[in-house]
Short mmCIF file of C-alpha atoms and ligand atoms in Angstrom, two decimals:
data_model
loop_
_atom_site.label_atom_id
_atom_site.label_comp_id
_atom_site.label_asym_id
_atom_site.label_seq_id
_atom_site.Cartn_x
_atom_site.Cartn_y
_atom_site.Cartn_z
CA MET A 1 8.58 -210.96 -72.88
CA LYS A 2 9.80 -207.94 -74.86
CA ASN A 3 10.45 -207.59 -78.59
CA VAL A 4 9.26 -211.07 -79.39
CA ALA A 5 6.27 -212.24 -81.39
CA ALA A 6 5.03 -215.64 -82.47
CA ILE A 7 3.59 -216.87 -85.73
CA ILE A 8 1.57 -220.07 -85.62
CA LEU A 9 1.27 -221.89 -88.94
CA ALA A 10 -2.14 -223.45 -89.51
CA ALA A 11 -2.91 -222.88 -93.17
CA GLY A 12 -1.85 -226.30 -94.49
CA LEU A 13 -4.54 -228.52 -95.99
CA GLY A 14 -3.77 -231.32 -93.55
CA THR A 15 -4.46 -233.80 -96.34
CA ARG A 16 -2.97 -236.74 -94.44
CA MET A 17 -5.53 -236.27 -91.64
CA LYS A 18 -8.31 -237.31 -94.08
CA SER A 19 -10.70 -235.02 -92.27
CA SER A 20 -13.10 -232.18 -93.02
CA ILE A 21 -12.14 -230.52 -89.73
CA PRO A 22 -9.03 -228.25 -89.79
CA LYS A 23 -6.12 -230.15 -88.29
CA VAL A 24 -5.43 -227.74 -85.42
CA LEU A 25 -9.02 -228.13 -84.17
CA HIS A 26 -8.61 -231.85 -83.61
CA LYS A 27 -8.40 -232.57 -79.91
CA VAL A 28 -5.47 -233.81 -77.90
CA HIS A 29 -6.44 -234.72 -74.35
CA SER A 30 -9.84 -233.02 -74.84
CA ARG A 31 -8.43 -229.70 -76.09
CA PRO A 32 -7.95 -228.43 -79.63
CA MET A 33 -4.29 -228.78 -80.62
CA LEU A 34 -4.08 -225.06 -81.25
CA GLU A 35 -5.14 -224.34 -77.66
CA LEU A 36 -2.19 -226.40 -76.40
CA VAL A 37 0.24 -224.53 -78.66
CA LEU A 38 -1.21 -221.18 -77.54
CA ASN A 39 -0.93 -222.22 -73.88
CA ALA A 40 2.75 -223.04 -74.33
CA LEU A 41 3.37 -219.64 -75.96
CA ARG A 42 1.46 -217.88 -73.19
CA LYS A 43 3.42 -219.71 -70.48
CA ALA A 44 6.62 -218.73 -72.29
CA GLY A 45 5.52 -215.11 -71.87
CA ILE A 46 4.77 -214.40 -75.54
CA LYS A 47 1.76 -212.12 -75.93
CA ASN A 48 2.08 -210.94 -79.52
CA LYS A 49 0.71 -213.81 -81.61
CA LEU A 50 -0.36 -214.14 -85.23
CA LEU A 51 -2.09 -217.19 -86.65
CA VAL A 52 -1.82 -218.05 -90.34
CA ILE A 53 -4.94 -219.66 -91.78
CA SER A 54 -6.19 -220.41 -95.30
CA PRO A 55 -9.64 -220.19 -96.90
CA GLU A 56 -9.96 -223.93 -96.10
CA THR A 57 -9.10 -223.47 -92.43
CA ARG A 58 -11.17 -220.33 -91.86
CA SER A 59 -13.29 -222.07 -89.21
CA VAL A 60 -10.25 -221.93 -86.91
CA LYS A 61 -10.88 -218.19 -86.64
CA LYS A 62 -14.40 -218.90 -85.35
CA ALA A 63 -13.05 -221.22 -82.65
CA PHE A 64 -10.42 -218.67 -81.58
CA PRO A 65 -12.09 -215.32 -82.33
CA TYR A 66 -9.69 -213.23 -80.22
CA LEU A 67 -6.62 -214.29 -82.24
CA LYS A 68 -5.04 -212.03 -84.82
CA VAL A 69 -4.96 -213.85 -88.18
CA ALA A 70 -3.18 -213.59 -91.50
CA LEU A 71 -4.56 -215.31 -94.58
CA GLN A 72 -2.52 -217.49 -96.90
CA PRO A 73 -4.69 -217.56 -100.03
CA ARG A 74 -3.29 -220.78 -101.50
CA PRO A 75 -1.54 -223.71 -99.77
CA LEU A 76 1.88 -223.15 -101.29
CA GLY A 77 3.93 -224.34 -98.33
CA SER A 78 5.21 -223.17 -94.96
CA GLY A 79 7.60 -220.67 -96.58
CA ASP A 80 4.78 -219.09 -98.57
CA ALA A 81 2.57 -218.99 -95.45
CA LEU A 82 5.14 -216.81 -93.69
CA ARG A 83 5.43 -214.41 -96.61
CA HIS A 84 1.81 -213.45 -96.00
CA THR A 85 2.59 -212.29 -92.48
CA LYS A 86 5.11 -209.59 -93.45
CA LYS A 87 2.70 -206.65 -93.40
CA TYR A 88 1.72 -207.39 -89.79
CA PHE A 89 5.28 -206.81 -88.66
CA SER A 90 6.10 -203.58 -90.49
CA ARG A 91 6.69 -201.69 -87.24
CA PHE A 92 7.91 -204.63 -85.17
CA LYS A 93 11.55 -204.88 -84.13
CA GLY A 94 12.90 -208.03 -82.56
CA ASP A 95 12.63 -211.80 -82.80
CA ILE A 96 9.88 -213.93 -84.26
CA ILE A 97 9.11 -217.43 -83.03
CA VAL A 98 7.59 -219.60 -85.73
CA ILE A 99 5.75 -222.69 -84.60
CA CYS A 100 3.73 -225.30 -86.50
CA GLY A 101 0.17 -225.51 -85.20
CA ASP A 102 0.42 -229.28 -85.40
CA THR A 103 3.06 -229.76 -82.67
CA PRO A 104 0.75 -229.67 -79.64
CA LEU A 105 3.14 -231.26 -77.14
CA ILE A 106 5.73 -228.48 -77.27
CA ASN A 107 6.40 -227.09 -73.85
CA ALA A 108 6.92 -223.53 -72.70
CA GLU A 109 10.39 -224.19 -71.27
CA ARG A 110 11.58 -225.32 -74.71
CA ILE A 111 10.31 -222.12 -76.30
CA LYS A 112 12.04 -220.05 -73.63
CA SER A 113 15.37 -221.86 -73.98
CA LEU A 114 15.23 -221.54 -77.76
CA LEU A 115 14.76 -217.77 -77.49
CA ALA A 116 17.47 -217.49 -74.84
CA LYS A 117 20.00 -219.35 -76.98
CA HIS A 118 18.96 -217.34 -80.05
CA ARG A 119 19.63 -214.07 -78.26
CA LYS A 120 22.78 -215.15 -76.50
CA SER A 121 24.35 -216.49 -79.70
CA ARG A 122 23.13 -213.47 -81.71
CA SER A 123 21.87 -215.79 -84.40
CA SER A 124 19.69 -214.98 -87.38
CA CYS A 125 17.85 -218.22 -86.94
CA THR A 126 17.77 -220.81 -84.17
CA ILE A 127 16.01 -224.11 -84.65
CA LEU A 128 14.80 -226.69 -82.19
CA THR A 129 15.95 -230.20 -83.02
CA VAL A 130 15.59 -233.59 -81.42
CA ASP A 131 17.31 -236.95 -81.81
CA THR A 132 14.75 -239.63 -82.47
CA ASP A 133 14.81 -243.34 -83.21
CA ASP A 134 12.10 -242.88 -85.81
CA PRO A 135 12.90 -239.81 -87.91
CA SER A 136 10.61 -240.81 -90.77
CA GLY A 137 8.47 -238.02 -92.13
CA TYR A 138 10.51 -235.23 -90.56
CA GLY A 139 13.02 -232.81 -92.05
CA ARG A 140 16.60 -233.85 -91.18
CA ILE A 141 19.26 -231.54 -89.78
CA ILE A 142 22.45 -231.58 -91.83
CA LYS A 143 25.50 -230.40 -89.89
CA ASP A 144 29.17 -230.06 -90.76
CA ASP A 145 31.98 -231.80 -88.86
CA SER A 146 32.13 -229.03 -86.26
CA GLY A 147 28.42 -229.39 -85.50
CA GLU A 148 27.29 -226.22 -87.35
CA VAL A 149 23.89 -226.48 -89.01
CA LEU A 150 24.23 -226.40 -92.79
CA LYS A 151 20.68 -227.06 -93.96
CA ILE A 152 17.43 -228.88 -93.38
CA VAL A 153 16.47 -231.51 -95.91
CA GLU A 154 12.89 -232.74 -96.16
CA GLU A 155 12.35 -236.50 -96.24
CA LYS A 156 11.22 -236.48 -99.89
CA ASP A 157 14.50 -234.85 -100.97
CA LEU A 158 16.75 -236.93 -98.75
CA PRO A 159 19.51 -238.86 -100.55
CA ASP A 160 19.99 -242.44 -99.34
CA TYR A 161 23.25 -241.67 -97.55
CA GLU A 162 21.50 -239.14 -95.31
CA ARG A 163 18.52 -241.32 -94.40
CA ASN A 164 20.13 -242.57 -91.21
CA ILE A 165 20.40 -239.05 -89.75
CA LYS A 166 18.38 -239.11 -86.55
CA GLU A 167 18.37 -235.39 -85.74
CA ILE A 168 15.10 -233.87 -86.93
CA ASN A 169 13.50 -230.46 -87.34
CA VAL A 170 10.74 -230.08 -84.73
CA GLY A 171 9.04 -227.17 -86.51
CA LEU A 172 9.87 -224.54 -83.87
CA TYR A 173 12.17 -221.74 -84.98
CA CYS A 174 13.30 -218.35 -83.76
CA PHE A 175 14.22 -215.72 -86.35
CA ASN A 176 15.61 -212.26 -86.41
CA LYS A 177 12.71 -210.43 -88.08
CA LYS A 178 14.70 -208.56 -90.69
CA ASP A 179 16.69 -211.61 -91.80
CA LEU A 180 13.54 -213.73 -91.92
CA PHE A 181 11.60 -211.54 -94.33
CA GLU A 182 14.64 -210.74 -96.47
CA HIS A 183 15.41 -214.41 -97.01
CA LEU A 184 11.83 -215.69 -97.34
CA LYS A 185 11.72 -213.87 -100.67
CA LYS A 186 14.58 -215.98 -101.95
CA ILE A 187 13.02 -219.40 -101.30
CA LYS A 188 12.37 -221.24 -104.57
CA ILE A 189 9.52 -223.61 -105.17
CA ASN A 190 10.34 -227.25 -104.40
CA PRO A 191 10.10 -229.06 -107.71
CA LYS A 192 8.78 -232.32 -106.21
CA LYS A 193 6.11 -230.95 -103.91
CA LYS A 194 5.42 -227.64 -105.66
CA GLU A 195 5.65 -225.83 -102.33
CA TYR A 196 7.88 -223.14 -100.85
CA TYR A 197 9.60 -224.87 -97.94
CA LEU A 198 10.35 -222.65 -94.95
CA THR A 199 13.15 -225.06 -94.13
CA ASP A 200 15.07 -223.96 -97.26
CA ILE A 201 15.71 -220.65 -95.52
CA VAL A 202 18.52 -222.19 -93.46
CA GLU A 203 20.71 -222.77 -96.50
CA LEU A 204 19.87 -219.28 -97.82
CA LEU A 205 20.83 -217.63 -94.52
CA LYS A 206 24.09 -219.57 -94.46
CA ALA A 207 24.82 -218.47 -98.03
CA SER A 208 24.60 -214.84 -96.92
CA LYS A 209 26.92 -215.57 -93.98
CA LYS A 210 24.20 -215.33 -91.34
CA LYS A 211 24.46 -217.32 -88.15
CA VAL A 212 22.15 -220.34 -87.75
CA SER A 213 22.12 -222.16 -84.41
CA SER A 214 20.22 -225.08 -83.00
CA VAL A 215 19.02 -226.31 -79.63
CA LEU A 216 18.93 -230.07 -79.22
CA SER A 217 16.07 -231.22 -77.03
CA ASP A 218 16.20 -234.60 -75.30
CA ASN A 219 12.43 -235.03 -75.34
CA SER A 220 11.30 -236.66 -78.57
CA ASP A 221 7.68 -236.90 -77.33
CA GLU A 222 7.42 -233.11 -77.42
CA ALA A 223 8.51 -233.03 -81.03
CA LEU A 224 5.60 -235.11 -82.26
CA GLY A 225 4.02 -233.48 -85.31
CA ILE A 226 0.44 -234.49 -85.96
CA ASN A 227 -0.09 -235.33 -89.60
CA SER A 228 -2.48 -238.27 -89.36
CA LYS A 229 -5.06 -239.76 -87.06
CA ASN A 230 -2.47 -242.28 -85.95
CA ASP A 231 -0.24 -239.40 -84.83
CA LEU A 232 -3.26 -237.91 -83.04
CA ALA A 233 -3.75 -241.11 -81.06
CA LYS A 234 -0.03 -241.12 -80.19
CA ALA A 235 -0.23 -237.54 -78.89
CA ASN A 236 -3.32 -238.37 -76.84
CA ASP A 237 -1.58 -241.33 -75.32
CA ILE A 238 1.53 -239.34 -74.39
CA MET A 239 -0.54 -236.57 -72.77
CA ARG A 240 -2.78 -239.04 -70.95
CA LYS A 241 0.16 -240.93 -69.45
CA LYS A 242 1.94 -237.71 -68.46
CA THR A 243 -1.19 -236.37 -66.77
CA ILE A 244 -1.89 -239.57 -64.86
CA SER A 245 1.69 -239.69 -63.71
CA LYS A 246 1.32 -236.16 -62.27
CA PHE A 247 -1.78 -237.22 -60.31
CA MET A 248 0.10 -240.22 -58.92
CA GLU A 249 2.97 -237.94 -57.89
CA GLN A 250 0.40 -235.91 -55.96
CA GLY A 251 -0.71 -239.00 -54.05
CA VAL A 252 -3.60 -240.41 -56.08
CA ILE A 253 -3.63 -244.20 -56.52
CA VAL A 254 -4.34 -245.26 -60.10
CA THR A 255 -4.64 -249.03 -60.35
CA ASP A 256 -4.31 -249.26 -64.15
CA PRO A 257 -2.87 -246.11 -65.73
CA ASP A 258 -3.20 -247.60 -69.21
CA SER A 259 -6.99 -247.74 -69.10
CA THR A 260 -7.63 -244.52 -67.18
CA PHE A 261 -8.31 -241.00 -68.42
CA ILE A 262 -8.05 -238.01 -66.10
CA ASP A 263 -8.41 -234.49 -67.45
CA THR A 264 -5.56 -232.13 -66.58
CA SER A 265 -7.98 -229.71 -64.91
CA ALA A 266 -9.38 -232.28 -62.44
CA LYS A 267 -8.51 -232.10 -58.73
CA ILE A 268 -8.12 -235.32 -56.74
CA GLY A 269 -7.16 -235.73 -53.09
CA LYS A 270 -4.49 -238.00 -51.63
CA ASP A 271 -5.09 -241.73 -51.27
CA THR A 272 -8.15 -241.72 -53.44
CA VAL A 273 -8.14 -244.85 -55.59
CA ILE A 274 -9.05 -244.59 -59.26
CA HIS A 275 -9.81 -248.07 -60.52
CA ARG A 276 -9.31 -249.20 -64.09
CA ASN A 277 -11.37 -248.01 -67.07
CA THR A 278 -12.43 -244.83 -65.35
CA ILE A 279 -12.88 -241.49 -67.09
CA ILE A 280 -12.62 -238.26 -65.11
CA GLU A 281 -13.49 -235.21 -67.19
CA SER A 282 -12.71 -231.52 -67.01
CA GLY A 283 -13.09 -229.52 -63.81
CA VAL A 284 -14.13 -232.52 -61.68
CA SER A 285 -13.12 -232.32 -58.03
CA ILE A 286 -12.68 -235.43 -55.88
CA GLY A 287 -11.66 -235.50 -52.22
CA SER A 288 -9.36 -237.88 -50.35
CA PHE A 289 -9.88 -241.56 -49.52
CA CYS A 290 -12.53 -242.04 -52.22
CA GLU A 291 -12.91 -245.15 -54.37
CA ILE A 292 -13.82 -244.40 -57.98
CA GLY A 293 -14.55 -247.06 -60.60
CA PRO A 294 -13.83 -249.45 -62.15
CA PHE A 295 -15.74 -248.29 -65.24
CA ALA A 296 -16.98 -245.00 -63.80
CA ARG A 297 -17.51 -241.86 -65.85
CA ILE A 298 -17.29 -238.63 -63.89
CA ARG A 299 -18.36 -235.72 -66.06
CA PRO A 300 -17.91 -231.94 -65.70
CA GLY A 301 -19.50 -230.02 -62.86
CA THR A 302 -19.11 -232.88 -60.40
CA ARG A 303 -17.72 -232.67 -56.89
CA ILE A 304 -17.19 -235.74 -54.76
CA ASP A 305 -16.31 -235.27 -51.09
CA ASP A 306 -13.92 -237.39 -48.99
CA ASN A 307 -14.53 -241.09 -48.38
CA ALA A 308 -17.21 -241.43 -51.06
CA GLU A 309 -17.45 -244.56 -53.21
CA ILE A 310 -18.51 -244.45 -56.85
CA GLY A 311 -18.51 -247.89 -58.41
CA ASN A 312 -18.84 -249.61 -61.75
CA PHE A 313 -20.98 -248.21 -64.56
CA VAL A 314 -21.88 -245.10 -62.62
CA GLU A 315 -22.14 -241.85 -64.58
CA LEU A 316 -22.16 -238.53 -62.74
CA VAL A 317 -22.66 -235.11 -64.28
CA ARG A 318 -23.09 -231.71 -62.55
CA THR A 319 -23.58 -233.64 -59.34
CA LYS A 320 -22.41 -233.18 -55.79
CA ILE A 321 -21.70 -236.28 -53.74
CA GLY A 322 -21.39 -235.74 -49.99
CA ARG A 323 -18.83 -237.25 -47.66
CA GLY A 324 -19.03 -241.03 -47.30
CA THR A 325 -21.89 -241.39 -49.79
CA LYS A 326 -21.97 -244.58 -51.86
CA ALA A 327 -23.27 -245.16 -55.39
CA LYS A 328 -21.63 -248.40 -56.28
CA HIS A 329 -23.45 -249.97 -59.21
CA MET A 330 -24.96 -248.96 -62.56
CA SER A 331 -26.40 -245.51 -61.87
CA TYR A 332 -26.96 -242.26 -63.70
CA LEU A 333 -26.92 -239.25 -61.39
CA GLY A 334 -27.26 -235.91 -63.20
CA ASP A 335 -27.88 -232.44 -61.71
CA ALA A 336 -28.16 -234.06 -58.29
CA HIS A 337 -27.17 -232.64 -54.94
CA ILE A 338 -26.61 -235.62 -52.69
CA GLY A 339 -25.76 -235.20 -49.01
CA LYS A 340 -23.49 -237.11 -46.64
CA GLY A 341 -23.69 -240.82 -45.86
CA VAL A 342 -26.32 -241.53 -48.51
CA ASN A 343 -26.73 -245.01 -49.96
CA VAL A 344 -27.68 -244.88 -53.62
CA GLY A 345 -28.91 -248.36 -54.55
CA ALA A 346 -27.85 -250.25 -57.67
CA GLY A 347 -29.46 -248.96 -60.85
CA THR A 348 -30.79 -245.70 -59.40
CA ILE A 349 -31.54 -243.10 -62.07
CA THR A 350 -32.16 -239.40 -61.71
CA ALA A 351 -34.44 -238.46 -64.61
CA ASN A 352 -33.10 -234.93 -64.90
CA PHE A 353 -34.23 -234.01 -68.43
CA ASP A 354 -37.89 -233.45 -69.22
CA GLY A 355 -37.33 -232.81 -72.92
CA LYS A 356 -36.81 -229.08 -72.40
CA ASN A 357 -35.03 -228.42 -69.12
CA LYS A 358 -32.49 -230.08 -66.89
CA ASN A 359 -34.02 -230.35 -63.41
CA LYS A 360 -32.47 -230.89 -59.99
CA THR A 361 -32.66 -233.78 -57.59
CA VAL A 362 -31.84 -233.11 -53.94
CA ILE A 363 -31.15 -236.00 -51.57
CA GLY A 364 -30.62 -235.25 -47.87
CA ASP A 365 -27.92 -236.71 -45.60
CA ARG A 366 -28.19 -240.40 -44.68
CA ALA A 367 -31.12 -241.06 -47.06
CA PHE A 368 -31.45 -244.61 -48.38
CA ILE A 369 -32.38 -245.08 -52.03
CA GLY A 370 -33.40 -248.65 -52.85
CA VAL A 371 -32.24 -250.51 -55.94
CA GLY A 372 -33.71 -249.52 -59.26
CA ALA A 373 -35.35 -246.31 -57.99
CA ILE A 374 -36.24 -243.64 -60.53
CA LEU A 375 -36.27 -240.08 -59.24
CA ILE A 376 -38.05 -237.78 -61.68
CA ALA A 377 -36.63 -234.29 -61.22
CA PRO A 378 -37.30 -231.77 -59.87
CA VAL A 379 -37.62 -233.85 -56.72
CA ARG A 380 -36.43 -233.76 -53.10
CA ILE A 381 -35.72 -236.67 -50.80
CA GLY A 382 -35.48 -235.51 -47.16
CA LYS A 383 -32.73 -236.35 -44.66
CA GLY A 384 -32.80 -239.94 -43.52
CA ALA A 385 -35.75 -240.76 -45.84
CA THR A 386 -36.07 -244.15 -47.57
CA VAL A 387 -37.11 -244.80 -51.16
CA GLY A 388 -38.22 -248.42 -51.64
CA ALA A 389 -36.67 -250.66 -54.28
CA GLY A 390 -38.15 -250.12 -57.74
CA SER A 391 -40.06 -246.97 -56.71
CA VAL A 392 -40.71 -244.11 -59.10
CA VAL A 393 -40.69 -240.81 -57.23
CA THR A 394 -42.58 -238.38 -59.45
CA ARG A 395 -41.96 -234.72 -60.32
CA ASN A 396 -42.13 -232.08 -57.59
CA LYS A 397 -42.55 -234.71 -54.89
CA HIS A 398 -40.90 -233.92 -51.59
CA VAL A 399 -40.31 -236.99 -49.45
CA PRO A 400 -40.26 -235.70 -45.85
CA ALA A 401 -37.22 -236.35 -43.67
CA GLY A 402 -37.17 -239.77 -42.05
CA LYS A 403 -40.20 -241.06 -44.03
CA THR A 404 -40.44 -243.98 -46.45
CA VAL A 405 -42.00 -244.01 -49.91
CA VAL A 406 -42.67 -247.09 -52.03
CA GLY A 407 -44.33 -248.08 -55.30
CA VAL A 408 -45.10 -246.67 -58.72
CA PRO A 409 -45.82 -243.81 -58.35
CA ALA A 410 -44.13 -243.69 -54.94
CA ARG A 411 -46.50 -243.14 -51.99
CA LEU A 412 -45.82 -242.50 -48.34
CA LEU A 413 -45.73 -245.72 -46.34
CA LYS A 414 -47.83 -245.36 -43.19
CA LYS A 415 -46.36 -247.13 -40.19
C1 UD1 B 501 7.28 -229.73 -91.45
C2 UD1 B 501 8.70 -229.31 -91.77
C3 UD1 B 501 9.63 -230.45 -91.37
C4 UD1 B 501 9.48 -230.76 -89.89
C5 UD1 B 501 8.02 -231.03 -89.53
C6 UD1 B 501 7.84 -231.07 -88.04
C7 UD1 B 501 8.49 -227.85 -93.73
C8 UD1 B 501 8.74 -227.73 -95.19
N1 UD1 B 501 8.82 -229.05 -93.18
O1 UD1 B 501 6.97 -230.86 -92.23
O2 UD1 B 501 10.98 -230.10 -91.63
O3 UD1 B 501 10.29 -231.86 -89.53
O4 UD1 B 501 7.16 -229.99 -90.06
O5 UD1 B 501 6.56 -231.49 -87.67
O6 UD1 B 501 8.07 -226.89 -93.11
N2 UD1 B 501 1.42 -224.87 -93.50
C9 UD1 B 501 0.85 -223.68 -93.89
N3 UD1 B 501 0.68 -223.46 -95.22
C10 UD1 B 501 1.03 -224.34 -96.18
C11 UD1 B 501 1.62 -225.56 -95.79
C12 UD1 B 501 1.81 -225.80 -94.42
O7 UD1 B 501 0.51 -222.85 -93.05
O8 UD1 B 501 0.83 -224.04 -97.37
C13 UD1 B 501 1.59 -225.15 -92.06
C14 UD1 B 501 0.79 -226.37 -91.63
O9 UD1 B 501 -0.53 -225.99 -91.23
C15 UD1 B 501 1.64 -226.90 -90.47
C16 UD1 B 501 3.05 -226.45 -90.83
O10 UD1 B 501 2.93 -225.44 -91.80
O11 UD1 B 501 1.28 -226.30 -89.25
C17 UD1 B 501 3.91 -227.59 -91.36
O12 UD1 B 501 3.29 -228.14 -92.52
P1 UD1 B 501 3.17 -229.70 -92.74
O13 UD1 B 501 2.59 -229.93 -94.09
O14 UD1 B 501 2.53 -230.36 -91.59
O15 UD1 B 501 4.73 -230.06 -92.82
P2 UD1 B 501 5.48 -231.41 -92.44
O16 UD1 B 501 5.51 -232.28 -93.66
O17 UD1 B 501 4.96 -231.99 -91.20
CA1 CA B 502 3.30 -231.47 -89.78
#
């Protein structure tokens, strides 16, 4: 998108989070909040981005080293934060999107429609608002009888007669660059909070006869600003439900959406059943007609082919499970390459870590692993081979195809 830049505010102390980690690095659905905000900006086609950090939130720069940053030396409010970005825009002409780094659920379409309305209405400032049943904590939008925005009033400064206003400031704005920097200078310190509120700019723009517009969104979930760990849990829950719903729309059966976590980046085939209390982490790929869980944890680097069954208390990581293979009870399978039609008995463990390295276990098609087997990697179990119940197959052992091993340490069983 041309002649548009974005400023992401992340220099606040985040006091209400009660955390020593900068707020925007806290994770929503396994990703730092800031990453979600950046994704939305990227999807909206905005390339030119500037992040505002403070000495206290410097570690954000380390987590996102490719981002251009401006420093707000002291936490004197959102208005003050923006003043410190002026020099980065000396040659820029156009519109500036300002977004709070703590609104991770904002979606790209909303950013696009805000910019579109801003340009079409030739406004100096366009703000995103939402009607919500619980406006507490947010700045309220004060409009006149004809629906024109007059000002934004922060909760702390709200007179009683305005408390029932349900239209709130989401924290996403679009400004004409020139008007923004001219009017930022005029913001006065808020006497109660001793901060320069960005939101005061609306009244100042109106006073100099500039046009201020608003876009009312119907999605109050998206507006959620994360100020506390309770808000963080709310955001996680919203994202989790939304993601699971998408998987169900694609044909996955989820028996208890409330107790299930599926990462957005996972791929799952049609008619696979995900049973309750199952966690499916990033990048996992699962075929069709599988049964996963209850209580399974499928970690990154795992691929499960069609018709496989992974049951309760089974943890998989960096593991490939072939078509029709079953591991139904209490197993840990890590760095394992398991073929088709294998039966992995209850309690089987791949001992993949020797204290220094992670080693591989290879199990051929149709092998049968008895209950409670321990496979000390690196180790190979041939096609159609059998490992007796309770056996310990030691390092570098290769069980030949079709043969049986038993005991501790496992030895070849002679017919
Ligand atoms: C802010 C808005 C409020 C809106 C709400 C939406 C102001 C004054 N109020 O309130 O109208 O309804 O967001 O979630 O903006 N920041 C800095 N430097 C500072 C202070 C804050 O960069 O010195 C950044 C924060 O990192 C954050 C954003 O500005 O990303 C908003 O600050 P925050 O303290 O969270 O404001 P809210 O009280 O949530
Ligand atoms: Ca906030």
